């Protein structure tokens, strides 16, 4: 691919699910993937499978200091990303809100809202300085509707919708921030809430065939729009 078309793409949560499928498909198109997750073995496996110039690191997005160090290293080595995908997230175990333990509620908030903000805090200033780039924050159907037994998760995805639209109002011309509903895909997260019924939905690899071209065409025209990956 011509150097001018090859994008530098940061993706959080690349060890499995949607993040992993995105990383693999972007790689086949010649883009450079800079990804993170917490699972050491999966990060090591990605390093071996995808090789350089791609870069995979063990980072918990909920820890601001870890994200700061990770971003500083990547920005020094690769410059500002063209596309920043805040994909990493957790879902609570299905339960009525009053039965969700405080620690579990805190963890969902810490990863799904504070983690996204940590990544924005440390990558976006370089993008703003260059006045280009797209920030896609993974939302959900449950960021625009609700479901019983998933109140903590719904709260975080509604937060992502509002946070992202406010961020869009702060960006300079030439940039975009969008909340992105990926659809319903058979991942570990979906299996947590849907059980075996998750198997009737698209695999992450199938989904990435639609998601990758959609992500690559995002630009300033989309700033602040709540978007969804096209369905089959
Ligand atoms: N699957 C769906 O149908 C669906 C529907 C709507 C929205 N979404 C959204 O799509 C995104 C991806 O979901 P998924 O279904 O692929 O979930 P998943 O299969 O559970 O994968 C989540 C990814 O996030 C990473 N992660 C979790 N906590 C992290 C942390 N603190 N720091 C860094 N990485 C972390 C996980 O890696 P480690 O465990 O290795 O850290 C994993 O790679 C999420 O934002 C989710 O809310 C999914």
Coordinates of C-alpha atoms and ligand atoms in Angstrom, one line a residue:
X1 CA 0.0 0.0 0.0
X2 CA 1.2 3.5 -0.8
X3 CA 2.7 5.1 2.3
X4 CA 0.2 8.0 2.1
X5 CA -2.8 5.6 2.4
X6 CA -1.4 3.5 5.2
X7 CA -2.9 4.6 8.5
X8 CA -1.5 4.3 12.0
X9 CA -4.4 2.8 14.1
X10 CA -4.5 2.5 17.9
X11 CA -7.0 -0.1 19.2
X12 CA -7.6 -0.9 22.8
X13 CA -8.6 -4.4 23.8
X14 CA -7.0 -6.4 20.9
X15 CA -6.5 -9.7 22.7
X16 CA -9.8 -11.2 21.6
X17 CA -13.3 -10.3 20.3
X18 CA -13.8 -7.3 18.1
X19 CA -10.5 -5.7 18.8
X20 CA -8.5 -8.7 17.7
X21 CA -10.6 -9.1 14.5
X22 CA -10.1 -5.5 13.6
X23 CA -6.3 -5.7 14.2
X24 CA -6.0 -8.7 11.9
X25 CA -8.1 -7.2 9.1
X26 CA -6.5 -3.8 9.2
X27 CA -3.1 -5.5 9.1
X28 CA -4.0 -7.4 5.9
X29 CA -4.8 -4.0 4.3
X30 CA -1.3 -2.7 5.1
X31 CA -2.2 -0.4 8.1
X32 CA 0.0 -0.3 11.2
X33 CA -1.8 -1.5 14.4
X34 CA -0.8 -0.3 17.8
X35 CA -2.8 -2.3 20.3
X36 CA -3.2 -3.2 24.0
X37 CA -4.9 -5.5 26.4
X38 CA -4.2 -7.1 29.8
X39 CA -3.7 -10.7 28.9
X40 CA 0.1 -11.4 28.6
X41 CA -0.1 -14.6 26.5
X42 CA -2.4 -13.0 23.9
X43 CA -0.3 -9.9 23.6
X44 CA 2.8 -12.1 23.1
X45 CA 1.0 -14.2 20.6
X46 CA -0.1 -11.1 18.6
X47 CA 3.5 -9.8 18.6
X48 CA 4.6 -13.0 17.0
X49 CA 1.7 -13.4 14.6
X50 CA 1.6 -9.8 13.3
X51 CA 5.3 -8.7 13.8
X52 CA 6.7 -5.2 13.2
X53 CA 5.9 -2.4 12.6
X54 CA 2.8 -3.4 14.6
X55 CA 3.1 -3.0 18.3
X56 CA 1.2 -4.7 21.1
X57 CA 1.6 -4.0 24.8
X58 CA 0.2 -5.1 28.1
X59 CA -1.8 -2.1 29.3
X60 CA -4.8 -1.8 31.6
X61 CA -6.7 1.2 30.2
X62 CA -8.2 1.9 33.7
X63 CA -4.7 2.9 35.0
X64 CA -4.0 6.4 33.9
X65 CA -0.3 6.2 34.5
X66 CA 0.1 3.0 32.4
X67 CA -1.9 4.6 29.5
X68 CA 0.3 7.8 29.8
X69 CA 3.5 5.8 29.4
X70 CA 2.1 3.6 26.6
X71 CA 0.9 6.7 24.7
X72 CA 4.2 8.6 25.1
X73 CA 6.2 5.6 23.7
X74 CA 3.9 5.1 20.7
X75 CA 3.6 8.8 19.9
X76 CA 7.4 9.1 19.9
X77 CA 7.8 6.0 17.7
X78 CA 4.8 6.4 15.3
X79 CA 3.5 10.0 15.6
X80 CA -0.2 10.8 16.2
X81 CA -2.6 8.0 15.2
X82 CA -4.9 8.5 12.1
X83 CA -7.6 6.4 13.8
X84 CA -8.0 5.9 17.6
X85 CA -10.4 3.1 18.4
X86 CA -11.6 2.9 22.1
X87 CA -12.8 -0.7 22.0
X88 CA -11.8 -2.2 25.4
X89 CA -14.7 -2.7 27.8
X90 CA -16.2 -5.0 30.4
X91 CA -19.8 -6.1 31.0
X92 CA -21.3 -6.8 34.4
X93 CA -22.6 -10.3 35.1
X94 CA -26.3 -10.3 34.5
X95 CA -28.0 -9.1 37.7
X96 CA -30.6 -6.6 38.9
X97 CA -28.8 -3.3 39.7
X98 CA -29.3 -3.7 43.5
X99 CA -27.5 -7.0 43.5
X100 CA -24.4 -5.8 41.6
X101 CA -21.5 -5.7 44.1
X102 CA -19.9 -2.3 44.5
X103 CA -16.5 -3.5 43.3
X104 CA -18.0 -4.9 40.1
X105 CA -19.9 -1.7 39.4
X106 CA -16.7 0.3 40.0
X107 CA -14.7 -1.9 37.7
X108 CA -17.2 -1.5 34.8
X109 CA -17.2 2.3 35.2
X110 CA -13.4 2.4 35.6
X111 CA -12.7 0.5 32.3
X112 CA -15.7 1.6 30.2
X113 CA -15.7 5.3 31.0
X114 CA -12.5 6.3 32.8
X115 CA -10.4 4.0 30.6
X116 CA -11.8 5.6 27.4
X117 CA -11.0 9.0 28.9
X118 CA -7.5 8.0 29.9
X119 CA -6.8 7.0 26.3
X120 CA -8.3 10.2 25.0
X121 CA -6.3 12.3 27.5
X122 CA -2.9 10.8 26.4
X123 CA -3.4 10.4 22.6
X124 CA -5.7 13.2 21.5
X125 CA -3.5 16.2 22.3
X126 CA -1.0 15.1 19.5
X127 CA -3.9 14.5 17.1
X128 CA -5.3 18.0 17.9
X129 CA -1.9 19.5 17.4
X130 CA -1.8 17.9 13.9
X131 CA -5.5 18.8 13.4
X132 CA -6.3 15.4 11.9
X133 CA -7.6 12.0 12.9
X134 CA -10.7 10.1 13.9
X135 CA -11.7 8.9 17.4
X136 CA -14.2 6.0 17.4
X137 CA -15.5 5.1 20.8
X138 CA -17.3 1.8 20.9
X139 CA -20.8 2.3 22.1
X140 CA -23.6 -0.3 21.9
X141 CA -27.3 -0.8 21.1
X142 CA -27.4 -0.5 24.9
X143 CA -25.9 3.0 24.7
X144 CA -29.2 4.0 23.0
X145 CA -31.7 1.6 24.6
X146 CA -31.6 -0.4 27.8
X147 CA -31.9 -4.0 29.1
X148 CA -32.7 -5.6 32.4
X149 CA -29.8 -6.9 34.4
X150 CA -27.2 -4.8 32.5
X151 CA -27.8 -1.4 34.2
X152 CA -24.0 -0.8 34.9
X153 CA -23.0 -1.6 31.3
X154 CA -25.9 0.4 29.9
X155 CA -24.9 3.4 32.1
X156 CA -21.4 3.3 30.7
X157 CA -22.5 3.1 27.1
X158 CA -25.0 5.9 27.5
X159 CA -22.0 7.8 29.0
X160 CA -19.9 7.1 26.0
X161 CA -22.6 8.6 23.7
X162 CA -22.7 11.8 25.7
X163 CA -18.9 12.0 26.3
X164 CA -18.1 11.5 22.6
X165 CA -20.6 14.1 21.4
X166 CA -19.3 16.7 23.8
X167 CA -15.7 15.8 22.7
X168 CA -16.8 16.3 19.1
X169 CA -17.7 19.9 20.0
X170 CA -14.2 20.5 21.3
X171 CA -12.2 19.2 18.4
X172 CA -10.7 21.4 15.7
X173 CA -11.9 21.3 12.1
X174 CA -10.4 18.4 10.3
X175 CA -11.0 15.9 13.1
X176 CA -13.9 13.7 14.2
X177 CA -15.1 11.8 17.3
X178 CA -18.0 9.3 16.9
X179 CA -19.8 6.9 19.2
X180 CA -20.0 3.7 17.3
X181 CA -22.5 0.9 17.8
X182 CA -20.9 -2.3 16.4
X183 CA -24.1 -4.3 16.2
X184 CA -24.4 -7.8 17.9
X185 CA -21.4 -10.1 17.5
X186 CA -20.6 -13.5 19.0
X187 CA -17.8 -12.7 21.5
X188 CA -17.0 -13.5 25.1
X189 CA -18.8 -10.4 26.1
X190 CA -22.0 -11.4 24.2
X191 CA -21.8 -14.9 25.7
X192 CA -21.8 -13.4 29.2
X193 CA -25.1 -11.7 28.6
X194 CA -26.8 -14.0 26.0
X195 CA -25.4 -17.4 26.8
X196 CA -25.4 -19.9 24.0
X197 CA -27.8 -17.8 22.0
X198 CA -24.7 -15.7 21.1
X199 CA -23.8 -18.4 18.6
X200 CA -26.5 -17.3 16.2
X201 CA -24.8 -13.9 15.6
X202 CA -21.9 -13.1 13.3
X203 CA -18.4 -14.0 14.3
X204 CA -15.9 -11.2 14.9
X205 CA -14.1 -12.1 11.7
X206 CA -17.3 -11.8 9.6
X207 CA -18.2 -8.6 11.4
X208 CA -14.8 -7.1 10.7
X209 CA -15.4 -7.4 6.9
X210 CA -18.1 -4.8 7.3
X211 CA -16.6 -2.8 10.2
X212 CA -13.1 -2.2 8.7
X213 CA -14.2 -0.4 5.5
X214 CA -16.7 1.6 7.5
X215 CA -14.1 2.7 10.0
X216 CA -11.6 3.6 7.2
X217 CA -14.0 6.0 5.5
X218 CA -14.9 8.0 8.7
X219 CA -13.8 11.6 8.6
X220 CA -14.7 15.2 9.6
X221 CA -18.1 14.8 7.9
X222 CA -19.0 12.4 10.7
X223 CA -18.0 14.4 13.7
X224 CA -20.4 14.0 16.6
X225 CA -22.8 11.6 14.8
X226 CA -23.9 8.5 16.6
X227 CA -23.1 5.8 14.1
X228 CA -23.6 2.1 13.7
X229 CA -21.6 -0.5 11.7
X230 CA -23.8 -1.4 8.7
X231 CA -25.6 -4.7 9.3
X232 CA -25.4 -7.6 6.8
Ligands
LIG1 N1 -20.0 -8.2 21.1 C1 -21.0 -7.4 20.9 O1 -22.1 -7.9 20.4 C2 -21.0 -5.9 21.3 C3 -22.2 -5.2 21.1 C4 -22.2 -3.9 21.4 C5 -21.0 -3.3 21.8 N2 -19.9 -4.0 22.0 C6 -18.6 -3.3 22.4 O2 -17.6 -3.6 21.5 C7 -16.3 -3.6 22.3 C8 -15.6 -4.9 22.2 O3 -16.4 -5.9 22.7 P1 -16.2 -7.5 22.6 O4 -17.5 -8.1 22.4 O5 -15.1 -7.7 21.6 O6 -15.7 -7.8 24.1 P2 -14.7 -9.0 24.6 O7 -14.7 -10.2 23.7 O8 -15.1 -9.2 26.0 O9 -13.2 -8.3 24.5 C9 -13.0 -7.2 25.2 C10 -11.5 -6.8 25.0 O10 -11.3 -5.7 25.8 C11 -10.1 -5.9 26.6 N3 -10.1 -5.3 27.9 C12 -11.0 -5.4 28.8 N4 -10.7 -4.6 29.9 C13 -9.5 -4.0 29.6 C14 -8.7 -3.1 30.3 N5 -9.0 -2.7 31.5 N6 -7.6 -2.7 29.7 C15 -7.3 -3.1 28.4 N7 -8.0 -3.9 27.7 C16 -9.2 -4.4 28.3 C17 -10.0 -7.5 26.7 O11 -8.7 -7.9 26.8 P3 -8.0 -8.4 28.2 O12 -9.0 -9.2 29.0 O13 -6.8 -9.1 27.7 O14 -7.6 -7.1 28.9 C18 -10.5 -7.9 25.3 O15 -9.5 -7.8 24.4 C19 -16.7 -3.2 23.7 O16 -16.6 -1.8 23.8 C20 -18.2 -3.6 23.8 O17 -18.9 -2.9 24.8 C21 -19.8 -5.3 21.7

